[in-house]
Coordinates of C-alpha atoms and ligand atoms in Angstrom, one line a residue:
X15 CA 12.6 -47.3 -33.5
X16 CA 10.7 -43.4 -32.4
X17 CA 7.9 -43.8 -34.7
X18 CA 6.9 -47.3 -32.3
X19 CA 7.2 -45.3 -29.0
X20 CA 5.2 -42.6 -30.5
X21 CA 2.6 -45.1 -31.4
X22 CA 2.5 -46.9 -28.5
X23 CA 2.6 -44.3 -25.8
X24 CA -0.7 -43.2 -27.9
X25 CA -2.2 -46.5 -27.5
X26 CA -1.1 -46.2 -24.0
X27 CA -2.8 -42.6 -23.6
X28 CA -6.0 -43.4 -25.5
X29 CA -5.9 -46.6 -22.7
X30 CA -6.2 -44.5 -19.8
X31 CA -8.9 -41.8 -21.2
X32 CA -11.1 -44.8 -22.3
X33 CA -11.0 -46.4 -19.3
X34 CA -10.3 -43.9 -17.0
X35 CA -12.0 -39.9 -15.2
X36 CA -12.0 -38.6 -18.9
X37 CA -15.3 -40.6 -20.2
X38 CA -17.1 -39.4 -17.2
X39 CA -16.1 -36.1 -17.8
X40 CA -19.5 -34.2 -19.1
X41 CA -19.7 -32.3 -22.0
X42 CA -18.6 -28.6 -21.5
X43 CA -21.4 -26.3 -21.9
X44 CA -20.8 -23.7 -24.6
X45 CA -20.8 -21.1 -22.4
X46 CA -19.6 -20.4 -18.7
X47 CA -20.8 -17.0 -17.6
X48 CA -19.3 -14.8 -15.4
X49 CA -19.6 -11.1 -13.4
X50 CA -17.0 -7.9 -13.6
X51 CA -17.7 -5.0 -11.0
X52 CA -16.6 -1.8 -11.9
X53 CA -16.0 1.8 -11.0
X54 CA -16.3 2.5 -15.1
X55 CA -15.2 5.9 -14.6
X56 CA -12.0 5.6 -12.0
X57 CA -8.8 5.9 -12.8
X58 CA -8.4 2.3 -12.1
X59 CA -11.8 0.8 -13.9
X60 CA -11.9 2.6 -17.5
X61 CA -8.6 0.9 -17.7
X62 CA -9.3 -2.3 -16.4
X63 CA -12.8 -2.3 -18.4
X64 CA -10.5 -2.2 -21.6
X65 CA -8.3 -4.9 -20.4
X66 CA -10.7 -7.3 -19.2
X67 CA -13.0 -6.9 -22.4
X68 CA -9.3 -7.5 -24.5
X69 CA -8.8 -10.7 -22.4
X70 CA -11.8 -12.4 -22.3
X71 CA -11.8 -12.0 -26.6
X72 CA -8.6 -13.2 -26.3
X73 CA -9.4 -16.6 -24.0
X74 CA -12.6 -17.2 -26.2
X75 CA -10.6 -17.0 -29.9
X76 CA -8.3 -19.3 -28.6
X77 CA -10.1 -22.6 -28.4
X78 CA -7.6 -24.4 -27.1
X79 CA -7.5 -22.9 -23.5
X80 CA -10.9 -23.8 -22.4
X81 CA -11.8 -26.4 -24.5
X82 CA -14.4 -24.7 -26.9
X83 CA -16.5 -23.3 -24.0
X84 CA -16.6 -19.5 -24.3
X85 CA -16.5 -17.3 -21.5
X86 CA -19.4 -14.8 -21.2
X87 CA -19.1 -11.3 -19.5
X88 CA -21.5 -8.9 -17.5
X89 CA -20.2 -5.9 -16.5
X90 CA -21.6 -3.9 -13.9
X91 CA -21.2 -0.7 -11.7
X92 CA -19.0 -0.8 -8.8
X93 CA -20.8 2.1 -7.4
X94 CA -19.7 2.6 -3.7
X95 CA -21.2 1.2 -0.9
X96 CA -25.1 0.0 -0.5
X97 CA -25.6 0.0 -4.3
X98 CA -22.5 -2.0 -5.2
X99 CA -23.5 -4.7 -2.8
X100 CA -27.0 -4.5 -4.9
X101 CA -24.6 -5.2 -8.5
X102 CA -23.0 -8.0 -6.9
X103 CA -26.3 -9.5 -5.6
X104 CA -27.7 -9.4 -8.9
X105 CA -25.2 -11.4 -10.6
X106 CA -25.6 -14.1 -8.1
X107 CA -29.3 -14.1 -9.3
X108 CA -27.9 -15.6 -12.3
X109 CA -25.5 -18.5 -13.3
X110 CA -22.6 -16.8 -12.5
X111 CA -19.8 -18.7 -11.6
X112 CA -17.5 -16.1 -10.7
X113 CA -17.2 -12.3 -10.4
X114 CA -13.7 -10.5 -11.5
X115 CA -13.6 -7.6 -8.6
X116 CA -15.3 -5.9 -6.7
X117 CA -13.4 -2.9 -7.3
X118 CA -12.7 -1.6 -4.4
X119 CA -12.1 -2.8 -0.7
X120 CA -14.9 -1.6 0.9
X121 CA -17.6 -3.2 -1.4
X122 CA -15.1 -6.7 -1.4
X123 CA -15.9 -6.5 2.2
X124 CA -19.6 -6.5 2.2
X125 CA -20.0 -8.6 -0.4
X126 CA -17.6 -11.7 0.4
X127 CA -20.1 -12.3 3.1
X128 CA -22.4 -13.4 0.4
X129 CA -19.9 -15.0 -1.8
X130 CA -18.7 -17.6 1.3
X131 CA -22.4 -18.3 1.3
X132 CA -23.5 -18.7 -2.7
X133 CA -19.5 -20.0 -3.2
X134 CA -18.8 -17.9 -5.4
X135 CA -15.4 -17.0 -5.8
X136 CA -13.9 -13.5 -6.1
X137 CA -11.0 -12.3 -8.3
X138 CA -10.1 -8.9 -7.4
X139 CA -6.9 -6.8 -8.8
X140 CA -7.8 -3.7 -6.5
X141 CA -9.2 -4.7 -3.8
X142 CA -6.1 -5.0 -1.9
X143 CA -6.4 -4.3 1.6
X144 CA -4.3 -6.9 3.9
X145 CA -7.6 -7.7 6.0
X146 CA -9.2 -9.1 2.6
X147 CA -6.5 -12.0 2.8
X148 CA -8.0 -13.3 6.0
X149 CA -9.4 -16.6 6.1
X150 CA -12.7 -15.1 6.9
X151 CA -13.2 -14.4 3.4
X152 CA -11.6 -17.7 1.5
X153 CA -13.9 -17.4 -1.5
X154 CA -12.1 -13.5 -2.1
X155 CA -9.1 -14.2 -3.8
X156 CA -6.7 -11.3 -4.8
X157 CA -5.2 -11.4 -8.0
X158 CA -2.8 -8.5 -7.6
X159 CA -0.4 -7.3 -4.9
X160 CA -1.6 -7.5 -1.1
X161 CA -1.6 -4.0 0.1
X162 CA 0.4 -5.9 3.1
X163 CA 3.4 -5.4 1.2
X164 CA 3.4 -2.1 -0.2
X165 CA 3.2 -1.2 3.7
X166 CA 6.4 -3.2 4.2
X167 CA 7.9 -1.8 1.2
X168 CA 7.1 1.6 2.8
X169 CA 8.4 0.7 6.6
X170 CA 11.9 -0.3 4.7
X171 CA 12.5 2.9 3.0
X172 CA 11.8 5.0 5.9
X173 CA 14.0 2.3 7.6
X174 CA 16.6 3.0 5.3
X175 CA 16.8 6.3 5.4
X176 CA 17.2 6.4 8.9
X177 CA 13.8 8.1 10.3
X178 CA 11.8 6.9 12.6
X179 CA 8.6 8.1 13.2
X180 CA 6.2 9.1 10.3
X181 CA 2.5 10.7 9.8
X182 CA -0.2 8.8 8.3
X183 CA -2.5 10.7 5.9
X184 CA -5.2 8.2 4.3
X185 CA -8.9 8.0 4.0
X186 CA -11.0 6.7 6.9
X187 CA -12.7 3.8 5.3
X188 CA -11.7 -0.1 5.3
X189 CA -9.1 0.5 2.6
X190 CA -7.2 2.9 4.4
X191 CA -8.3 2.1 8.0
X192 CA -6.4 -1.4 7.2
X193 CA -4.0 -0.4 4.9
X194 CA -2.4 2.3 7.7
X195 CA -2.7 -0.8 10.5
X196 CA -0.4 -2.9 8.4
X197 CA 1.7 -0.1 7.9
X198 CA 1.9 0.0 11.9
X199 CA 2.6 -3.0 12.2
X200 CA 5.6 -3.3 9.4
X201 CA 7.0 -0.6 10.7
X202 CA 7.4 -1.5 14.3
X203 CA 9.2 -4.4 13.3
X204 CA 12.1 -1.9 12.6
X205 CA 11.4 -0.2 15.8
X206 CA 9.6 2.9 14.1
X207 CA 6.3 4.3 14.0
X208 CA 3.2 6.1 13.2
X209 CA 3.9 9.2 15.4
X210 CA -0.1 10.5 14.0
X211 CA -2.5 9.3 12.2
X212 CA -4.4 12.0 10.1
X213 CA -8.0 10.4 8.7
X214 CA -9.9 12.1 6.0
X215 CA -13.2 11.7 5.5
X216 CA -14.0 9.2 2.5
X217 CA -15.1 12.3 0.5
X218 CA -13.0 15.2 2.0
X219 CA -13.1 18.4 0.9
X220 CA -10.9 21.2 0.1
X221 CA -11.7 22.6 3.7
X222 CA -11.0 19.7 5.5
X223 CA -8.0 18.7 4.3
X224 CA -6.4 22.0 4.4
X225 CA -7.9 21.8 8.1
X226 CA -5.8 18.3 9.0
X227 CA -2.6 19.1 7.1
X228 CA -2.3 22.5 9.5
X229 CA -2.4 19.7 12.1
X230 CA -0.1 18.1 10.5
X231 CA 2.3 20.4 10.1
X232 CA 2.5 21.2 13.4
X233 CA 4.0 18.0 14.7
X234 CA 7.1 16.8 14.7
X235 CA 7.5 14.5 12.1
X236 CA 8.5 15.3 8.6
X237 CA 7.6 11.8 7.3
X238 CA 4.4 11.9 5.5
X239 CA 2.3 8.8 4.0
X240 CA -0.4 9.3 1.8
X241 CA -2.7 6.4 0.7
X242 CA -6.3 7.2 -0.7
X243 CA -7.7 7.4 -4.0
X244 CA -6.1 8.8 -7.8
X245 CA -9.4 10.7 -7.4
X246 CA -8.9 13.3 -4.4
X247 CA -5.3 12.4 -3.6
X248 CA -3.9 15.1 -5.8
X249 CA -5.8 17.8 -3.7
X250 CA -3.9 16.6 -1.0
X251 CA -0.9 17.8 -3.0
X252 CA -2.2 20.9 -4.1
X253 CA -3.1 22.2 -0.4
X254 CA 0.2 20.9 0.3
X255 CA 1.6 22.9 -1.8
X256 CA -0.1 26.0 -0.6
X257 CA 0.7 25.7 2.0
X258 CA 4.1 25.7 1.5
X259 CA 4.7 21.8 2.7
X260 CA 5.9 20.5 -0.8
X261 CA 9.4 22.6 0.3
X262 CA 12.5 21.4 1.7
X263 CA 12.2 19.0 4.9
X264 CA 9.3 17.7 3.9
X265 CA 9.3 13.9 2.9
X266 CA 6.1 12.6 1.0
X267 CA 5.7 8.7 0.3
X268 CA 2.5 7.8 -1.4
X269 CA 1.1 4.1 -1.9
X270 CA 0.6 3.1 -5.9
X271 CA -2.5 5.3 -6.2
X272 CA 0.1 8.3 -7.7
X273 CA 1.9 6.4 -9.5
X274 CA -1.2 4.7 -10.9
X275 CA -2.5 8.4 -12.0
X276 CA 0.5 9.0 -13.3
X277 CA 0.8 5.9 -15.7
X278 CA -3.0 7.1 -16.6
X279 CA -3.7 10.2 -16.9
X280 CA 0.2 11.0 -18.7
X281 CA 0.8 13.7 -19.0
X282 CA -0.7 15.2 -16.0
X283 CA -1.5 18.7 -15.9
X284 CA 0.8 21.3 -15.3
X285 CA -0.3 22.4 -12.2
X286 CA -0.7 19.2 -11.0
X287 CA 3.1 18.2 -11.6
X288 CA 4.3 20.9 -10.0
X289 CA 2.2 19.5 -6.7
X290 CA 3.9 17.0 -6.7
X291 CA 7.6 17.6 -7.8
X292 CA 10.4 15.1 -5.0
X293 CA 7.4 12.7 -4.3
X294 CA 8.5 9.0 -3.4
X295 CA 5.3 6.4 -4.9
X296 CA 5.2 2.8 -5.0
X297 CA 4.3 0.5 -7.9
X298 CA 3.7 -3.0 -8.4
X299 CA 7.0 -4.4 -9.9
X300 CA 6.0 -6.2 -13.3
X301 CA 8.8 -8.3 -14.8
X302 CA 10.0 -6.9 -18.6
X303 CA 8.7 -9.9 -20.7
X304 CA 7.9 -10.4 -24.6
X305 CA 4.4 -10.8 -23.2
X306 CA 4.0 -7.7 -21.6
X307 CA 5.7 -5.7 -24.3
X308 CA 3.0 -6.9 -26.9
X309 CA 0.1 -6.3 -24.8
X310 CA 1.5 -2.8 -24.2
X311 CA 2.0 -2.1 -28.0
X312 CA -1.4 -3.4 -28.1
X313 CA -2.9 -1.0 -26.3
X314 CA -3.2 2.1 -28.5
X315 CA -5.3 -0.3 -30.7
X316 CA -7.5 -1.4 -27.6
X317 CA -8.3 2.0 -26.8
X318 CA -8.0 4.1 -29.8
X319 CA -11.7 6.1 -29.3
X320 CA -11.5 6.5 -25.8
X321 CA -9.7 8.9 -23.8
X322 CA -8.3 10.0 -20.1
X323 CA -9.1 13.6 -19.8
X324 CA -8.1 16.2 -22.7
X325 CA -7.3 14.7 -26.3
X326 CA -4.7 12.3 -24.2
X327 CA -4.5 8.8 -24.9
X328 CA -5.3 6.8 -22.2
X329 CA -2.4 4.7 -20.5
X330 CA -1.9 1.8 -19.3
X331 CA -1.4 1.0 -15.6
X332 CA -0.3 -1.7 -14.0
X333 CA -3.5 -2.6 -12.5
X334 CA -4.5 -3.4 -16.5
X335 CA -2.2 -5.8 -16.7
X336 CA -3.1 -7.4 -13.5
X337 CA -7.2 -7.1 -14.9
X338 CA -6.1 -8.9 -18.0
X339 CA -4.4 -11.5 -16.2
X340 CA -7.2 -12.2 -13.8
X341 CA -9.1 -13.0 -16.4
X342 CA -6.8 -16.0 -17.8
X343 CA -6.3 -17.1 -14.6
X344 CA -10.1 -17.7 -14.3
X345 CA -9.9 -19.3 -17.6
X346 CA -7.3 -21.5 -16.4
X347 CA -9.1 -22.6 -13.5
X348 CA -12.1 -23.1 -15.2
X349 CA -10.5 -25.2 -17.9
X350 CA -9.3 -27.0 -15.2
X351 CA -12.2 -27.1 -13.1
X352 CA -13.8 -28.8 -16.0
X353 CA -11.0 -31.8 -16.4
X354 CA -11.9 -32.6 -12.7
X355 CA -15.2 -33.6 -13.9
X356 CA -17.1 -30.5 -12.4
X357 CA -20.2 -29.0 -13.7
X358 CA -21.8 -25.9 -13.5
X359 CA -25.1 -26.1 -11.5
X360 CA -26.5 -24.4 -8.8
X361 CA -29.3 -24.8 -6.0
X362 CA -31.5 -23.2 -4.1
X363 CA -30.0 -21.9 -0.3
X364 CA -32.3 -23.8 2.4
X365 CA -31.7 -21.1 4.2
X366 CA -32.6 -18.4 2.4
X367 CA -35.8 -20.2 0.9
X368 CA -36.8 -19.8 4.6
X369 CA -37.1 -16.4 3.6
X370 CA -39.5 -16.9 0.8
X371 CA -42.3 -15.0 0.4
X372 CA -41.1 -11.8 1.5
X373 CA -41.3 -9.1 -1.8
X374 CA -36.8 -8.7 -1.7
X375 CA -37.0 -12.4 -3.0
X376 CA -33.7 -13.3 -1.3
X377 CA -34.7 -17.0 -2.6
X378 CA -33.3 -16.0 -5.7
X379 CA -29.6 -15.8 -4.7
X380 CA -28.2 -19.5 -6.2
X381 CA -25.8 -21.6 -4.6
X382 CA -22.8 -22.8 -6.9
X383 CA -22.6 -26.4 -6.6
X384 CA -19.2 -26.6 -7.7
X385 CA -17.8 -23.4 -6.4
X386 CA -15.4 -24.9 -3.8
X387 CA -14.1 -26.5 -6.4
X388 CA -13.4 -24.0 -8.9
X389 CA -11.7 -22.1 -6.0
X390 CA -9.2 -24.9 -5.3
X391 CA -8.7 -24.4 -9.1
X392 CA -8.4 -20.6 -9.0
X393 CA -5.4 -21.1 -6.1
X394 CA -3.7 -23.9 -8.0
X395 CA -3.5 -21.8 -11.4
X396 CA 0.4 -21.9 -12.6
X397 CA 0.7 -19.7 -15.4
X398 CA 2.9 -17.2 -16.7
X399 CA 0.7 -13.8 -17.8
X400 CA 1.7 -10.3 -18.8
X401 CA 2.5 -9.4 -15.1
X402 CA 5.4 -12.5 -15.0
X403 CA 4.7 -15.7 -13.2
X404 CA 0.9 -16.2 -11.8
X405 CA 0.7 -18.3 -8.8
X406 CA -0.7 -18.3 -5.4
X407 CA 2.0 -18.7 -2.2
X408 CA -0.5 -21.5 0.5
X409 CA -1.5 -18.2 2.4
X410 CA -3.0 -17.0 -0.5
X411 CA -1.2 -14.3 -1.8
X412 CA 0.7 -14.2 -5.4
X413 CA 4.3 -15.2 -5.5
X414 CA 7.3 -12.5 -5.3
X415 CA 5.9 -9.4 -4.5
X416 CA 8.0 -6.8 -5.6
X417 CA 7.7 -3.1 -6.3
X418 CA 9.1 -0.4 -8.3
X419 CA 10.4 2.7 -6.0
X420 CA 9.7 6.1 -8.1
X421 CA 10.1 9.7 -7.8
X422 CA 8.6 11.8 -9.5
X423 CA 11.0 14.5 -11.0
X424 CA 10.6 17.0 -13.7
X425 CA 8.0 15.9 -16.6
X426 CA 8.1 12.4 -15.8
X427 CA 9.1 9.8 -13.1
X428 CA 12.5 7.6 -12.5
X429 CA 12.7 4.8 -10.8
X430 CA 15.4 5.0 -7.7
X431 CA 15.3 1.0 -7.3
X432 CA 12.9 -2.3 -6.5
X433 CA 11.7 -3.6 -3.3
X434 CA 10.9 -7.4 -3.1
X435 CA 9.5 -9.3 -0.6
X436 CA 12.6 -11.8 -1.0
X437 CA 15.6 -9.2 -0.4
X438 CA 14.0 -5.8 0.2
X439 CA 15.5 -2.7 -1.2
X440 CA 18.1 -3.1 -4.4
X441 CA 18.7 -1.5 -7.7
X442 CA 18.7 -4.6 -9.8
X443 CA 15.7 -5.8 -10.9
X444 CA 14.0 -8.6 -8.5
X445 CA 13.9 -11.3 -10.5
X446 CA 17.6 -11.2 -10.6
X447 CA 18.1 -11.6 -6.9
X448 CA 15.5 -15.1 -6.6
X449 CA 18.3 -17.5 -8.0
X450 CA 20.7 -15.9 -4.9
X451 CA 20.0 -16.4 -1.0
X452 CA 17.8 -13.4 0.1
X453 CA 20.1 -11.1 1.8
X454 CA 18.4 -8.6 3.6
X455 CA 21.9 -7.4 5.4
X456 CA 21.9 -3.7 5.7
X457 CA 24.9 -3.2 3.4
X458 CA 23.1 -5.5 0.7
X459 CA 20.3 -2.8 0.5
X460 CA 20.5 0.1 -2.0
X461 CA 18.5 2.8 -3.7
X462 CA 19.9 5.3 -6.4
X463 CA 19.6 9.0 -5.2
X464 CA 16.4 10.9 -4.7
X465 CA 15.5 14.2 -5.3
X466 CA 13.2 15.5 -2.8
X467 CA 10.8 18.5 -2.7
X468 CA 12.2 21.4 -2.7
X469 CA 14.8 20.6 -5.6
X470 CA 17.6 19.1 -3.2
X471 CA 19.9 16.3 -3.4
X472 CA 20.1 16.0 0.7
X473 CA 18.4 13.8 2.6
X474 CA 15.7 15.3 5.0
X475 CA 16.1 14.6 8.6
X476 CA 12.9 14.0 9.0
X477 CA 11.3 16.0 12.2
X478 CA 11.9 19.6 13.1
X479 CA 10.8 21.1 16.8
X480 CA 7.0 20.6 17.0
X481 CA 5.4 23.5 17.3
X482 CA 2.4 21.9 19.9
X483 CA 4.5 19.2 21.7
X484 CA 4.9 19.4 25.5
X485 CA 7.5 21.3 26.2
X486 CA 11.0 19.4 28.3
X487 CA 11.5 22.8 31.0
X488 CA 14.8 23.3 32.1
X489 CA 16.1 25.2 35.3
X490 CA 19.2 27.3 34.0
X491 CA 20.8 29.5 37.3
X492 CA 20.4 32.6 36.7
X493 CA 24.1 33.5 37.7
X494 CA 25.5 36.9 37.8
X495 CA 29.2 35.9 38.0
X496 CA 30.9 34.1 34.7
X497 CA 27.9 34.8 32.5
X498 CA 30.1 33.6 29.6
X499 CA 29.1 29.9 30.7
X500 CA 25.7 31.0 31.3
X501 CA 23.4 33.7 32.1
X502 CA 20.2 35.3 30.8
X503 CA 20.2 38.2 27.8
X504 CA 19.3 40.9 29.6
X505 CA 15.3 42.3 29.3
X506 CA 14.2 39.0 27.4
X507 CA 14.1 35.2 28.6
X508 CA 16.5 34.2 26.1
X509 CA 20.1 32.5 27.5
X510 CA 23.3 32.6 26.4
X511 CA 26.6 31.2 27.3
X512 CA 29.0 28.5 26.5
X513 CA 26.7 25.7 28.1
X514 CA 23.6 27.0 26.0
X515 CA 26.1 26.7 22.6
X516 CA 27.1 22.8 23.3
X517 CA 23.4 22.3 24.6
X518 CA 21.8 23.1 21.4
X519 CA 24.6 22.0 19.6
X520 CA 24.3 18.5 21.0
X521 CA 20.6 19.0 20.8
X522 CA 20.6 19.5 16.8
X523 CA 22.5 16.2 16.7
X524 CA 19.8 14.0 18.1
X525 CA 17.6 11.7 15.9
X526 CA 14.3 13.5 17.0
X527 CA 12.8 16.7 18.4
X528 CA 13.3 17.8 21.7
X529 CA 11.1 20.6 22.1
X530 CA 12.1 22.8 25.7
X531 CA 12.2 25.8 27.2
X532 CA 14.8 27.3 29.4
X533 CA 13.7 28.9 32.8
X534 CA 15.3 31.2 35.0
X535 CA 16.5 30.0 38.5
X536 CA 17.6 32.5 41.2
X537 CA 17.4 35.6 41.9
X538 CA 19.2 37.3 39.2
X539 CA 21.0 39.4 42.5
X540 CA 23.4 36.4 43.6
X541 CA 24.4 33.1 42.5
X542 CA 21.7 30.4 42.9
X543 CA 22.8 26.9 45.1
X544 CA 23.1 24.7 42.5
X545 CA 22.5 22.3 45.2
X546 CA 19.5 23.5 46.4
X547 CA 18.0 23.5 42.7
X548 CA 18.8 20.0 42.3
X549 CA 16.9 18.6 45.8
X550 CA 14.0 21.0 44.3
X551 CA 13.7 18.6 41.6
X552 CA 14.0 15.2 43.5
X553 CA 11.5 17.4 45.8
X554 CA 9.1 17.6 43.2
X555 CA 8.8 21.1 43.1
X556 CA 6.1 22.5 40.4
X557 CA 8.0 24.7 38.3
X558 CA 10.6 22.5 37.7
X559 CA 8.0 19.5 38.3
X560 CA 8.3 17.7 34.9
X561 CA 9.0 13.4 33.7
X562 CA 11.8 13.4 32.6
X563 CA 10.6 11.2 29.5
X564 CA 13.5 10.7 27.3
X565 CA 17.4 9.9 29.1
X566 CA 18.8 12.1 26.6
X567 CA 17.1 14.9 28.3
X568 CA 18.3 14.3 31.6
X569 CA 21.6 14.2 31.1
X570 CA 21.7 17.9 29.5
X571 CA 20.2 18.6 32.8
X572 CA 23.0 17.7 34.5
X573 CA 25.7 19.2 31.7
X574 CA 24.3 22.6 32.1
X575 CA 24.2 21.9 35.6
X576 CA 27.6 20.2 36.3
X577 CA 29.2 23.0 33.6
X578 CA 27.7 25.8 36.3
X579 CA 28.5 24.8 39.2
X580 CA 32.0 24.1 38.2
X581 CA 32.8 27.3 37.9
Ligands
NAG852 C1 -17.2 10.8 -15.4 O1 -16.1 11.7 -15.1 C2 -15.8 13.1 -15.6 C3 -14.9 13.8 -14.3 O2 -13.9 12.6 -14.3 C4 -17.4 13.7 -15.4 O3 -17.5 14.6 -15.9 C5 -18.7 12.2 -16.0 O4 -19.6 13.0 -15.6 C6 -18.3 11.2 -15.2 N1 -19.5 10.1 -15.7 C7 -20.2 9.2 -14.8 C8 -20.7 8.5 -15.6 O5 -20.2 9.5 -13.7
NAG853 C1 -23.4 -32.1 -11.6 O1 -22.2 -32.6 -11.0 C2 -23.1 -32.9 -9.7 C3 -22.1 -33.5 -8.7 O2 -20.7 -32.2 -8.3 C4 -24.1 -34.3 -9.6 O3 -24.2 -34.3 -8.3 C5 -24.9 -34.1 -11.3 O4 -25.3 -35.0 -11.4 C6 -23.8 -33.5 -12.2 N1 -24.7 -32.9 -13.2 C7 -24.7 -33.0 -14.4 C8 -25.4 -32.6 -15.3 O5 -23.5 -33.8 -15.0
NAG854 C1 -35.3 -22.1 -6.5 O1 -36.2 -21.3 -6.6 C2 -37.3 -20.9 -7.2 C3 -38.2 -20.4 -6.2 O2 -37.9 -19.6 -5.5 C4 -36.7 -21.4 -8.3 O3 -38.4 -20.9 -9.4 C5 -35.8 -22.2 -9.1 O4 -36.2 -22.9 -10.0 C6 -35.5 -22.9 -8.5 N1 -33.6 -23.2 -8.6 C7 -33.2 -24.0 -8.3 C8 -31.8 -24.5 -8.9 O5 -33.5 -24.9 -7.6
NAG855 C1 4.7 -24.4 -13.2 O1 4.9 -24.0 -14.1 C2 6.6 -24.1 -14.2 C3 5.9 -23.6 -15.7 O2 5.7 -23.1 -16.5 C4 7.0 -25.3 -13.8 O3 8.5 -25.5 -13.7 C5 6.8 -25.6 -12.2 O4 7.2 -26.9 -11.8 C6 5.1 -25.2 -11.8 N1 5.0 -25.4 -10.6 C7 3.9 -26.3 -10.3 C8 4.1 -25.7 -8.5 O5 3.2 -27.2 -10.9
NAG856 C1 7.2 -13.1 1.9 O1 8.2 -12.9 3.3 C2 8.4 -13.6 4.4 C3 9.3 -14.0 5.0 O2 10.2 -13.6 4.6 C4 7.6 -14.6 3.9 O3 6.7 -15.6 5.3 C5 6.3 -14.9 3.1 O4 5.6 -15.8 2.5 C6 6.7 -13.8 1.8 N1 5.1 -13.8 0.8 C7 5.0 -14.0 -0.6 C8 4.1 -13.7 -0.5 O5 6.4 -14.8 -1.0
NAG857 C1 25.0 -9.4 1.1 O1 24.7 -9.0 0.5 C2 26.6 -8.1 1.0 C3 26.5 -6.8 0.0 O2 26.1 -6.7 -1.1 C4 27.3 -9.1 0.9 O3 28.7 -8.9 1.7 C5 27.0 -10.3 1.6 O4 28.1 -11.1 1.9 C6 25.8 -10.8 1.2 N1 25.6 -11.9 2.0 C7 24.7 -13.0 1.9 C8 24.6 -13.9 2.9 O5 24.7 -13.2 0.4

């Protein structure tokens, strides 16, 4: 009976494909050209190069993926700025159907306009600037985690520990600025904020970093978020160590550039490791799987002969996993594209043809006729790769964004928990949560203990009295009787007494800093009239004229005032 059914099915199936769509599908070409734009010498690029080549080889060695068609990849250097754009344009003169990359968000912004015009999808596993996911760039597809989620994770960590204000240190380019803008939005959702933005020029020198960190040290917040590149991020920590900013009281949180460095160039030189003790960093989360384990164990073979620095082997970073999956994703999309009757053809851009005659030969740039169809197929891919499930949300982001939260301790790293877009902070892997309803109640948010900078397990309070802020000026009656309550210490500008003790004890309990200055009021010979003192405030007399911008401060004036008028 079974055999008959199968026979019937086979006949039925053939019938469809003979009379249906399949007959109209043109023969597949032997090759499809794709491009890759990488900074070969960068922490991300050197890993991605190996991973992309491995993926192309794997796809080509399995004829079932593309029905016999092979991928032909050309790799080109993603040089920063203008030259990066030119490298990308060079691909667009050839019959390239898609580009893996560019690696940097700065180049991505520039060539996304060209990609829109020429309909060549860009699939980037490392340009994760949130602004790139805007509908302004339909041909830009982010095949790793949008930094938006990384910033949401940082905001939740800050909120979890009860801090209110952070300082953002970042490279002043598209990647840095847009990432920090997203951090500001995510903090605002939790009633926290960036109290000081500290931008660095993209090629900051040690002197510039020192000047900036000195300014940072003078401010109130002790929560520092560093969003830079692996290339000069460590210099920030080296300077911070030098300035004594890696000690108790400080909290340093970095985006995933630091975890990438730790994964790729591990073990780091002892000096660099000393500088980053107690730092929290994020890493894109990829669930454990058979596929991932196999790829990780292949890595040493793939990289034999290459080294990171010195004689250390080059480690596999999460970007390597995403780069590998990006090529597979593209292969699946190209397969679906052919299945739907797509063919590889190009046409001249009539608008560029109008420019013919110049020596730039802009008219050599071709429009990929099937670009839109390929792009749709990319966004509809549903596969499982080394990074887990690969599938896009309707908003164009990969599903299930999640991060590992890592504490740098000793020679290595310790995972203190996870963040997922689904359920926030947890100590169990995110995929175990997806079967339960999302739970963001504060009681369900959990992380393991952290060893903070200065080798302390005690959570830093997150702020100090700033050296540079405006001071709240508090008038203190310069009394000559009942000096136990309040009196000026003779020969100094300090005050002592019960009222002052209560005041300072209370001000230390506040979750933010209140810099203040006590100003004596009275002639020091007779007790001043407190009624007069209050009248002076309402009259706005200059010595007391000060906006009382935080209510608590107003209250404290009255406590001092009432205790002293009581006696
Ligand atoms: C790659 O980087 C190393 C140091 O990080 C440098 O010595 C070398 O010249 C660089 N190579 C290229 C081609 O830029
Ligand atoms: C390729 O597809 C276009 C329409 O998308 C069609 O006009 C053209 O004839 C096709 N070329 C080949 C060789 O099938
Ligand atoms: C586009 O125009 C150039 C000349 O400017 C020509 O050589 C090329 O074959 C044209 N390409 C297509 C696809 O028509
Ligand atoms: C994606 O693939 C999985 C199996 O790998 C399947 O269960 C799921 O329904 C698919 N989703 C869509 C939208 O096709
Ligand atoms: C992240 O969570 C928000 C709200 O919970 C949801 O709207 C969004 O689609 C999620 N993003 C992804 C990529 O799952
Ligand atoms: C969320 O988690 C907390 C603590 O684990 C639990 O008490 C609460 O019932 C959960 N809420 C939901 C809706 O599952």
